[in-house]
Amino acid sequence: MTGAVPEGDEIAAVGIGAQGCDTQRHCAHLAAAVEALGVPAVVVNDAALLVPAAGLDTGIGVIAGTGSIGVGADAAGEALFAGGWGWVLGDEGGAPAIVRDAVRSALAAYDAGRADDGLLTALLDHFGDPDPQTLARTVNDEPTPGNWGPAAPAVFRAADVGSALAASVVEEASRQLALLVTRLVGRGAVGDTVVAAGSVVVRQPRLADALRARLAAAHPSLTLRLLDVPPVAGAVALATARHRTG
């Protein structure tokens, strides 16, 4: 910490966006531990950095990258969470889940004797496998985000050149991300903007456009905004507010 602070300066307050702080209790415990060191602190889930990073006081944050999660707050300021269960249990809309669903769809089509529409070839090329049987082993033998996630761009490329299977996987990912928002709205999340970040939704226009269309249909009052600044800007905004309140 001292190495990050210029000589002669001091830390006035700390803002932290922590992956895994998925309840108000988790955040409060970590904030208390930091404040025990003598530094005013505010701790939120990393997805909760998106709204303040966008310069907003209220809104819903959605991350779709290595994983997925939605975060909002009700009128009383109580944090609300949806998703974020980890890639084994879900994280629908995140890169590993997209690849999992794409491999499943491609292999099911192969088993049914259907001609490859481009998705299977895209996955075989990415993993360097000669056939569907080897692909299944490659994916199953190392079921980790590090093995699965990097194949997500191949799925999007297949969709962009006409694979109906890949396009369906992307559409399902957008539906699941929109469902996170719907669940938060149903629990009282306030704000008129959904701020999205994460490598998948920010770098893949097909997913962002599909999510935007679904939100427009289900929640016409909400606007989707892709975050165009580093999420850590939200931590700075929270620390500044914490400092002002003492």
PDB file of C-alpha atoms in Angstrom:
ATOM      1  CA  MET A   1       0.000   0.000   0.000  1.00  0.00           C
ATOM      2  CA  THR A   2       2.767   2.450   0.923  1.00  0.00           C
ATOM      3  CA  GLY A   3       4.480   1.862  -2.425  1.00  0.00           C
ATOM      4  CA  ALA A   4       1.364   3.038  -4.237  1.00  0.00           C
ATOM      5  CA  VAL A   5       1.095   6.325  -2.358  1.00  0.00           C
ATOM      6  CA  PRO A   6       3.315   9.270  -3.399  1.00  0.00           C
ATOM      7  CA  GLU A   7       5.684  10.488  -0.726  1.00  0.00           C
ATOM      8  CA  GLY A   8       4.030  13.113   1.434  1.00  0.00           C
ATOM      9  CA  ASP A   9       0.511  11.968   0.600  1.00  0.00           C
ATOM     10  CA  GLU A  10      -1.799   9.756   2.623  1.00  0.00           C
ATOM     11  CA  ILE A  11      -4.788   7.534   1.955  1.00  0.00           C
ATOM     12  CA  ALA A  12      -7.984   9.447   2.685  1.00  0.00           C
ATOM     13  CA  ALA A  13     -10.387   6.615   1.855  1.00  0.00           C
ATOM     14  CA  VAL A  14     -10.462   3.332  -0.039  1.00  0.00           C
ATOM     15  CA  GLY A  15     -13.035   2.043  -2.499  1.00  0.00           C
ATOM     16  CA  ILE A  16     -12.967  -1.686  -3.226  1.00  0.00           C
ATOM     17  CA  GLY A  17     -14.847  -3.737  -5.801  1.00  0.00           C
ATOM     18  CA  ALA A  18     -14.344  -7.336  -4.741  1.00  0.00           C
ATOM     19  CA  GLN A  19     -15.280 -10.393  -6.749  1.00  0.00           C
ATOM     20  CA  GLY A  20     -16.978 -12.826  -4.407  1.00  0.00           C
ATOM     21  CA  CYS A  21     -18.516 -10.159  -2.160  1.00  0.00           C
ATOM     22  CA  ASP A  22     -21.955 -11.335  -3.173  1.00  0.00           C
ATOM     23  CA  THR A  23     -23.916 -10.306  -0.094  1.00  0.00           C
ATOM     24  CA  GLN A  24     -24.215  -7.128   1.941  1.00  0.00           C
ATOM     25  CA  ARG A  25     -22.723  -9.043   4.861  1.00  0.00           C
ATOM     26  CA  HIS A  26     -19.597 -10.016   2.903  1.00  0.00           C
ATOM     27  CA  CYS A  27     -19.033  -6.418   1.861  1.00  0.00           C
ATOM     28  CA  ALA A  28     -19.589  -5.076   5.377  1.00  0.00           C
ATOM     29  CA  HIS A  29     -17.137  -7.558   6.894  1.00  0.00           C
ATOM     30  CA  LEU A  30     -14.376  -6.662   4.438  1.00  0.00           C
ATOM     31  CA  ALA A  31     -15.009  -2.937   4.872  1.00  0.00           C
ATOM     32  CA  ALA A  32     -14.785  -3.331   8.657  1.00  0.00           C
ATOM     33  CA  ALA A  33     -11.489  -5.212   8.323  1.00  0.00           C
ATOM     34  CA  VAL A  34     -10.016  -2.431   6.176  1.00  0.00           C
ATOM     35  CA  GLU A  35     -11.301   0.285   8.473  1.00  0.00           C
ATOM     36  CA  ALA A  36      -9.693  -1.516  11.420  1.00  0.00           C
ATOM     37  CA  LEU A  37      -6.403  -0.503   9.786  1.00  0.00           C
ATOM     38  CA  GLY A  38      -7.404   3.109  10.175  1.00  0.00           C
ATOM     39  CA  VAL A  39      -8.577   3.799   6.622  1.00  0.00           C
ATOM     40  CA  PRO A  40     -12.191   4.753   5.811  1.00  0.00           C
ATOM     41  CA  ALA A  41     -13.451   2.183   3.323  1.00  0.00           C
ATOM     42  CA  VAL A  42     -16.403   1.163   1.214  1.00  0.00           C
ATOM     43  CA  VAL A  43     -16.613  -2.324  -0.261  1.00  0.00           C
ATOM     44  CA  VAL A  44     -18.969  -3.522  -2.987  1.00  0.00           C
ATOM     45  CA  ASN A  45     -19.142  -6.404  -5.415  1.00  0.00           C
ATOM     46  CA  ASP A  46     -17.019  -5.699  -8.468  1.00  0.00           C
ATOM     47  CA  ALA A  47     -20.154  -5.413 -10.625  1.00  0.00           C
ATOM     48  CA  ALA A  48     -21.402  -2.641  -8.341  1.00  0.00           C
ATOM     49  CA  LEU A  49     -18.493  -0.486  -9.550  1.00  0.00           C
ATOM     50  CA  LEU A  50     -20.081  -0.126 -12.975  1.00  0.00           C
ATOM     51  CA  VAL A  51     -22.826   2.339 -12.077  1.00  0.00           C
ATOM     52  CA  PRO A  52     -20.572   4.822 -10.235  1.00  0.00           C
ATOM     53  CA  ALA A  53     -17.913   4.353 -12.933  1.00  0.00           C
ATOM     54  CA  ALA A  54     -20.523   5.544 -15.425  1.00  0.00           C
ATOM     55  CA  GLY A  55     -21.074   8.640 -13.296  1.00  0.00           C
ATOM     56  CA  LEU A  56     -24.508   7.512 -12.120  1.00  0.00           C
ATOM     57  CA  ASP A  57     -26.021   7.361  -8.650  1.00  0.00           C
ATOM     58  CA  THR A  58     -28.478   4.567  -9.428  1.00  0.00           C
ATOM     59  CA  GLY A  59     -28.702   1.794 -11.980  1.00  0.00           C
ATOM     60  CA  ILE A  60     -28.063  -1.877 -12.545  1.00  0.00           C
ATOM     61  CA  GLY A  61     -24.634  -3.285 -13.288  1.00  0.00           C
ATOM     62  CA  VAL A  62     -24.211  -6.407 -15.409  1.00  0.00           C
ATOM     63  CA  ILE A  63     -20.886  -8.142 -16.004  1.00  0.00           C
ATOM     64  CA  ALA A  64     -20.461 -10.708 -18.764  1.00  0.00           C
ATOM     65  CA  GLY A  65     -16.865 -11.797 -19.053  1.00  0.00           C
ATOM     66  CA  THR A  66     -15.168 -14.730 -17.372  1.00  0.00           C
ATOM     67  CA  GLY A  67     -18.408 -15.015 -15.412  1.00  0.00           C
ATOM     68  CA  SER A  68     -21.684 -13.154 -15.161  1.00  0.00           C
ATOM     69  CA  ILE A  69     -23.557 -11.323 -12.420  1.00  0.00           C
ATOM     70  CA  GLY A  70     -26.097  -8.555 -12.009  1.00  0.00           C
ATOM     71  CA  VAL A  71     -26.012  -6.027  -9.167  1.00  0.00           C
ATOM     72  CA  GLY A  72     -28.406  -3.268  -8.200  1.00  0.00           C
ATOM     73  CA  ALA A  73     -29.792  -1.526  -5.140  1.00  0.00           C
ATOM     74  CA  ASP A  74     -33.297  -0.862  -3.885  1.00  0.00           C
ATOM     75  CA  ALA A  75     -34.714   2.518  -2.874  1.00  0.00           C
ATOM     76  CA  ALA A  76     -33.246   2.116   0.618  1.00  0.00           C
ATOM     77  CA  GLY A  77     -29.762   1.517  -0.796  1.00  0.00           C
ATOM     78  CA  GLU A  78     -29.735  -2.186   0.047  1.00  0.00           C
ATOM     79  CA  ALA A  79     -27.564  -4.120  -2.399  1.00  0.00           C
ATOM     80  CA  LEU A  80     -29.274  -6.707  -4.591  1.00  0.00           C
ATOM     81  CA  PHE A  81     -27.525  -9.548  -6.409  1.00  0.00           C
ATOM     82  CA  ALA A  82     -28.561 -11.921  -9.197  1.00  0.00           C
ATOM     83  CA  GLY A  83     -26.419 -14.680 -10.625  1.00  0.00           C
ATOM     84  CA  GLY A  84     -22.743 -14.849  -9.860  1.00  0.00           C
ATOM     85  CA  TRP A  85     -22.962 -18.496  -8.848  1.00  0.00           C
ATOM     86  CA  GLY A  86     -19.749 -19.497 -10.609  1.00  0.00           C
ATOM     87  CA  TRP A  87     -19.200 -21.194 -13.937  1.00  0.00           C
ATOM     88  CA  VAL A  88     -19.998 -24.679 -12.631  1.00  0.00           C
ATOM     89  CA  LEU A  89     -23.482 -23.702 -11.458  1.00  0.00           C
ATOM     90  CA  GLY A  90     -24.256 -21.085 -14.067  1.00  0.00           C
ATOM     91  CA  ASP A  91     -22.648 -17.782 -15.031  1.00  0.00           C
ATOM     92  CA  GLU A  92     -24.871 -17.826 -18.098  1.00  0.00           C
ATOM     93  CA  GLY A  93     -23.774 -15.231 -20.637  1.00  0.00           C
ATOM     94  CA  GLY A  94     -20.143 -15.445 -19.557  1.00  0.00           C
ATOM     95  CA  ALA A  95     -17.477 -16.829 -21.871  1.00  0.00           C
ATOM     96  CA  PRO A  96     -17.132 -20.342 -20.359  1.00  0.00           C
ATOM     97  CA  ALA A  97     -20.917 -20.848 -20.332  1.00  0.00           C
ATOM     98  CA  ILE A  98     -21.185 -19.731 -23.958  1.00  0.00           C
ATOM     99  CA  VAL A  99     -18.499 -22.221 -24.974  1.00  0.00           C
ATOM    100  CA  ARG A 100     -20.075 -25.001 -22.896  1.00  0.00           C
ATOM    101  CA  ASP A 101     -23.426 -24.442 -24.601  1.00  0.00           C
ATOM    102  CA  ALA A 102     -21.815 -24.160 -28.039  1.00  0.00           C
ATOM    103  CA  VAL A 103     -19.935 -27.451 -27.674  1.00  0.00           C
ATOM    104  CA  ARG A 104     -23.075 -29.128 -26.409  1.00  0.00           C
ATOM    105  CA  SER A 105     -25.105 -27.820 -29.377  1.00  0.00           C
ATOM    106  CA  ALA A 106     -22.465 -28.747 -31.939  1.00  0.00           C
ATOM    107  CA  LEU A 107     -22.045 -32.280 -30.596  1.00  0.00           C
ATOM    108  CA  ALA A 108     -25.802 -32.816 -30.348  1.00  0.00           C
ATOM    109  CA  ALA A 109     -26.164 -31.806 -34.000  1.00  0.00           C
ATOM    110  CA  TYR A 110     -23.343 -34.176 -34.931  1.00  0.00           C
ATOM    111  CA  ASP A 111     -25.007 -37.030 -33.042  1.00  0.00           C
ATOM    112  CA  ALA A 112     -28.257 -36.303 -34.884  1.00  0.00           C
ATOM    113  CA  GLY A 113     -26.466 -36.641 -38.217  1.00  0.00           C
ATOM    114  CA  ARG A 114     -26.934 -33.016 -39.165  1.00  0.00           C
ATOM    115  CA  ALA A 115     -24.452 -31.281 -41.435  1.00  0.00           C
ATOM    116  CA  ASP A 116     -22.048 -28.941 -39.685  1.00  0.00           C
ATOM    117  CA  ASP A 117     -23.276 -25.360 -40.085  1.00  0.00           C
ATOM    118  CA  GLY A 118     -19.873 -23.947 -39.155  1.00  0.00           C
ATOM    119  CA  LEU A 119     -19.985 -24.076 -35.366  1.00  0.00           C
ATOM    120  CA  LEU A 120     -18.373 -27.495 -35.032  1.00  0.00           C
ATOM    121  CA  THR A 121     -15.575 -26.539 -37.419  1.00  0.00           C
ATOM    122  CA  ALA A 122     -14.979 -23.307 -35.523  1.00  0.00           C
ATOM    123  CA  LEU A 123     -14.641 -25.190 -32.244  1.00  0.00           C
ATOM    124  CA  LEU A 124     -12.419 -27.885 -33.733  1.00  0.00           C
ATOM    125  CA  ASP A 125     -10.167 -25.210 -35.211  1.00  0.00           C
ATOM    126  CA  HIS A 126      -9.921 -23.329 -31.943  1.00  0.00           C
ATOM    127  CA  PHE A 127      -9.010 -26.356 -29.855  1.00  0.00           C
ATOM    128  CA  GLY A 128      -6.889 -27.941 -32.593  1.00  0.00           C
ATOM    129  CA  ASP A 129      -8.882 -31.163 -32.506  1.00  0.00           C
ATOM    130  CA  PRO A 130      -9.303 -33.470 -35.519  1.00  0.00           C
ATOM    131  CA  ASP A 131     -12.819 -34.739 -34.785  1.00  0.00           C
ATOM    132  CA  PRO A 132     -15.844 -34.340 -32.484  1.00  0.00           C
ATOM    133  CA  GLN A 133     -14.767 -37.198 -30.231  1.00  0.00           C
ATOM    134  CA  THR A 134     -11.447 -35.524 -29.498  1.00  0.00           C
ATOM    135  CA  LEU A 135     -13.198 -32.185 -28.971  1.00  0.00           C
ATOM    136  CA  ALA A 136     -15.411 -33.759 -26.323  1.00  0.00           C
ATOM    137  CA  ARG A 137     -12.358 -35.107 -24.511  1.00  0.00           C
ATOM    138  CA  THR A 138     -10.493 -31.803 -24.757  1.00  0.00           C
ATOM    139  CA  VAL A 139     -13.373 -29.915 -23.227  1.00  0.00           C
ATOM    140  CA  ASN A 140     -14.327 -32.517 -20.625  1.00  0.00           C
ATOM    141  CA  ASP A 141     -10.794 -33.336 -19.517  1.00  0.00           C
ATOM    142  CA  GLU A 142     -10.080 -29.739 -18.519  1.00  0.00           C
ATOM    143  CA  PRO A 143     -13.409 -28.167 -17.484  1.00  0.00           C
ATOM    144  CA  THR A 144     -11.953 -24.833 -16.420  1.00  0.00           C
ATOM    145  CA  PRO A 145     -12.677 -21.225 -17.384  1.00  0.00           C
ATOM    146  CA  GLY A 146      -9.101 -20.997 -18.645  1.00  0.00           C
ATOM    147  CA  ASN A 147      -9.707 -23.821 -21.123  1.00  0.00           C
ATOM    148  CA  TRP A 148     -13.267 -22.983 -22.125  1.00  0.00           C
ATOM    149  CA  GLY A 149     -13.443 -19.184 -22.047  1.00  0.00           C
ATOM    150  CA  PRO A 150     -10.893 -18.366 -24.792  1.00  0.00           C
ATOM    151  CA  ALA A 151     -13.026 -20.281 -27.320  1.00  0.00           C
ATOM    152  CA  ALA A 152     -15.907 -17.789 -27.014  1.00  0.00           C
ATOM    153  CA  PRO A 153     -14.698 -15.558 -29.892  1.00  0.00           C
ATOM    154  CA  ALA A 154     -14.811 -18.606 -32.165  1.00  0.00           C
ATOM    155  CA  VAL A 155     -18.496 -19.029 -31.336  1.00  0.00           C
ATOM    156  CA  PHE A 156     -19.222 -15.407 -32.216  1.00  0.00           C
ATOM    157  CA  ARG A 157     -17.254 -15.657 -35.449  1.00  0.00           C
ATOM    158  CA  ALA A 158     -19.267 -18.721 -36.425  1.00  0.00           C
ATOM    159  CA  ALA A 159     -22.496 -16.856 -35.714  1.00  0.00           C
ATOM    160  CA  ASP A 160     -21.337 -13.869 -37.766  1.00  0.00           C
ATOM    161  CA  VAL A 161     -20.673 -16.026 -40.837  1.00  0.00           C
ATOM    162  CA  GLY A 162     -24.006 -17.786 -40.701  1.00  0.00           C
ATOM    163  CA  SER A 163     -24.034 -20.583 -38.121  1.00  0.00           C
ATOM    164  CA  ALA A 164     -27.596 -20.874 -36.845  1.00  0.00           C
ATOM    165  CA  LEU A 165     -26.414 -22.998 -33.918  1.00  0.00           C
ATOM    166  CA  ALA A 166     -23.886 -20.386 -32.820  1.00  0.00           C
ATOM    167  CA  ALA A 167     -26.433 -17.591 -33.249  1.00  0.00           C
ATOM    168  CA  SER A 168     -28.845 -19.522 -31.048  1.00  0.00           C
ATOM    169  CA  VAL A 169     -26.206 -19.893 -28.339  1.00  0.00           C
ATOM    170  CA  VAL A 170     -25.583 -16.132 -28.380  1.00  0.00           C
ATOM    171  CA  GLU A 171     -29.311 -15.416 -28.243  1.00  0.00           C
ATOM    172  CA  GLU A 172     -29.659 -17.665 -25.220  1.00  0.00           C
ATOM    173  CA  ALA A 173     -26.776 -15.864 -23.532  1.00  0.00           C
ATOM    174  CA  SER A 174     -28.540 -12.539 -24.095  1.00  0.00           C
ATOM    175  CA  ARG A 175     -31.758 -13.982 -22.672  1.00  0.00           C
ATOM    176  CA  GLN A 176     -29.982 -15.104 -19.529  1.00  0.00           C
ATOM    177  CA  LEU A 177     -28.316 -11.716 -19.035  1.00  0.00           C
ATOM    178  CA  ALA A 178     -31.646  -9.953 -19.505  1.00  0.00           C
ATOM    179  CA  LEU A 179     -33.121 -12.344 -16.954  1.00  0.00           C
ATOM    180  CA  LEU A 180     -30.611 -11.115 -14.373  1.00  0.00           C
ATOM    181  CA  VAL A 181     -31.953  -7.601 -14.904  1.00  0.00           C
ATOM    182  CA  THR A 182     -35.558  -8.788 -14.709  1.00  0.00           C
ATOM    183  CA  ARG A 183     -34.895 -10.502 -11.394  1.00  0.00           C
ATOM    184  CA  LEU A 184     -33.282  -7.397  -9.940  1.00  0.00           C
ATOM    185  CA  VAL A 185     -36.090  -5.133 -11.138  1.00  0.00           C
ATOM    186  CA  GLY A 186     -38.602  -7.540  -9.620  1.00  0.00           C
ATOM    187  CA  ARG A 187     -36.845  -7.233  -6.278  1.00  0.00           C
ATOM    188  CA  GLY A 188     -36.971  -3.445  -6.339  1.00  0.00           C
ATOM    189  CA  ALA A 189     -33.751  -2.356  -8.053  1.00  0.00           C
ATOM    190  CA  VAL A 190     -33.921   1.339  -8.930  1.00  0.00           C
ATOM    191  CA  GLY A 191     -32.432   3.344 -11.785  1.00  0.00           C
ATOM    192  CA  ASP A 192     -33.117   3.716 -15.486  1.00  0.00           C
ATOM    193  CA  THR A 193     -29.757   2.531 -16.853  1.00  0.00           C
ATOM    194  CA  VAL A 194     -28.210  -0.908 -17.159  1.00  0.00           C
ATOM    195  CA  VAL A 195     -24.444  -0.500 -17.270  1.00  0.00           C
ATOM    196  CA  ALA A 196     -22.727  -3.507 -18.826  1.00  0.00           C
ATOM    197  CA  ALA A 197     -19.059  -4.438 -18.750  1.00  0.00           C
ATOM    198  CA  GLY A 198     -16.872  -7.480 -19.185  1.00  0.00           C
ATOM    199  CA  SER A 199     -14.927  -8.721 -22.166  1.00  0.00           C
ATOM    200  CA  VAL A 200     -17.777 -10.681 -23.749  1.00  0.00           C
ATOM    201  CA  VAL A 201     -20.546  -8.102 -23.823  1.00  0.00           C
ATOM    202  CA  VAL A 202     -18.235  -5.157 -24.532  1.00  0.00           C
ATOM    203  CA  ARG A 203     -16.224  -6.795 -27.320  1.00  0.00           C
ATOM    204  CA  GLN A 204     -19.027  -8.713 -29.013  1.00  0.00           C
ATOM    205  CA  PRO A 205     -21.630  -6.402 -30.629  1.00  0.00           C
ATOM    206  CA  ARG A 206     -23.882  -9.357 -31.438  1.00  0.00           C
ATOM    207  CA  LEU A 207     -24.383 -10.087 -27.741  1.00  0.00           C
ATOM    208  CA  ALA A 208     -24.706  -6.424 -26.765  1.00  0.00           C
ATOM    209  CA  ASP A 209     -27.269  -5.783 -29.499  1.00  0.00           C
ATOM    210  CA  ALA A 210     -29.281  -8.860 -28.529  1.00  0.00           C
ATOM    211  CA  LEU A 211     -29.255  -7.821 -24.871  1.00  0.00           C
ATOM    212  CA  ARG A 212     -30.307  -4.282 -25.802  1.00  0.00           C
ATOM    213  CA  ALA A 213     -33.231  -5.616 -27.840  1.00  0.00           C
ATOM    214  CA  ARG A 214     -34.387  -7.895 -25.038  1.00  0.00           C
ATOM    215  CA  LEU A 215     -34.235  -5.117 -22.464  1.00  0.00           C
ATOM    216  CA  ALA A 216     -36.156  -2.785 -24.758  1.00  0.00           C
ATOM    217  CA  ALA A 217     -38.907  -5.389 -25.076  1.00  0.00           C
ATOM    218  CA  ALA A 218     -39.078  -6.395 -21.418  1.00  0.00           C
ATOM    219  CA  HIS A 219     -38.180  -3.102 -19.721  1.00  0.00           C
ATOM    220  CA  PRO A 220     -38.802  -0.137 -22.051  1.00  0.00           C
ATOM    221  CA  SER A 221     -37.816   2.333 -19.334  1.00  0.00           C
ATOM    222  CA  LEU A 222     -34.290   0.932 -19.115  1.00  0.00           C
ATOM    223  CA  THR A 223     -31.377   1.967 -21.313  1.00  0.00           C
ATOM    224  CA  LEU A 224     -28.358  -0.261 -21.904  1.00  0.00           C
ATOM    225  CA  ARG A 225     -24.987   1.460 -21.691  1.00  0.00           C
ATOM    226  CA  LEU A 226     -21.687  -0.265 -22.340  1.00  0.00           C
ATOM    227  CA  LEU A 227     -19.077   0.988 -19.919  1.00  0.00           C
ATOM    228  CA  ASP A 228     -16.339   2.847 -21.788  1.00  0.00           C
ATOM    229  CA  VAL A 229     -14.045   3.566 -18.842  1.00  0.00           C
ATOM    230  CA  PRO A 230     -12.185   1.119 -16.563  1.00  0.00           C
ATOM    231  CA  PRO A 231     -14.522  -0.206 -13.842  1.00  0.00           C
ATOM    232  CA  VAL A 232     -11.953   0.858 -11.238  1.00  0.00           C
ATOM    233  CA  ALA A 233     -13.185   4.418 -11.847  1.00  0.00           C
ATOM    234  CA  GLY A 234     -16.187   3.355  -9.812  1.00  0.00           C
ATOM    235  CA  ALA A 235     -13.958   2.527  -6.855  1.00  0.00           C
ATOM    236  CA  VAL A 236     -12.476   6.026  -7.015  1.00  0.00           C
ATOM    237  CA  ALA A 237     -15.970   7.526  -7.061  1.00  0.00           C
ATOM    238  CA  LEU A 238     -17.023   5.445  -4.051  1.00  0.00           C
ATOM    239  CA  ALA A 239     -13.854   6.337  -2.135  1.00  0.00           C
ATOM    240  CA  THR A 240     -14.418  10.028  -2.851  1.00  0.00           C
ATOM    241  CA  ALA A 241     -17.991   9.809  -1.558  1.00  0.00           C
ATOM    242  CA  ARG A 242     -16.813   7.880   1.527  1.00  0.00           C
ATOM    243  CA  HIS A 243     -14.209  10.547   2.248  1.00  0.00           C
ATOM    244  CA  ARG A 244     -16.802  13.304   2.007  1.00  0.00           C
ATOM    245  CA  THR A 245     -19.082  11.615   4.506  1.00  0.00           C
ATOM    246  CA  GLY A 246     -16.219  11.081   6.948  1.00  0.00           C
TER     247      GLY A 246
END
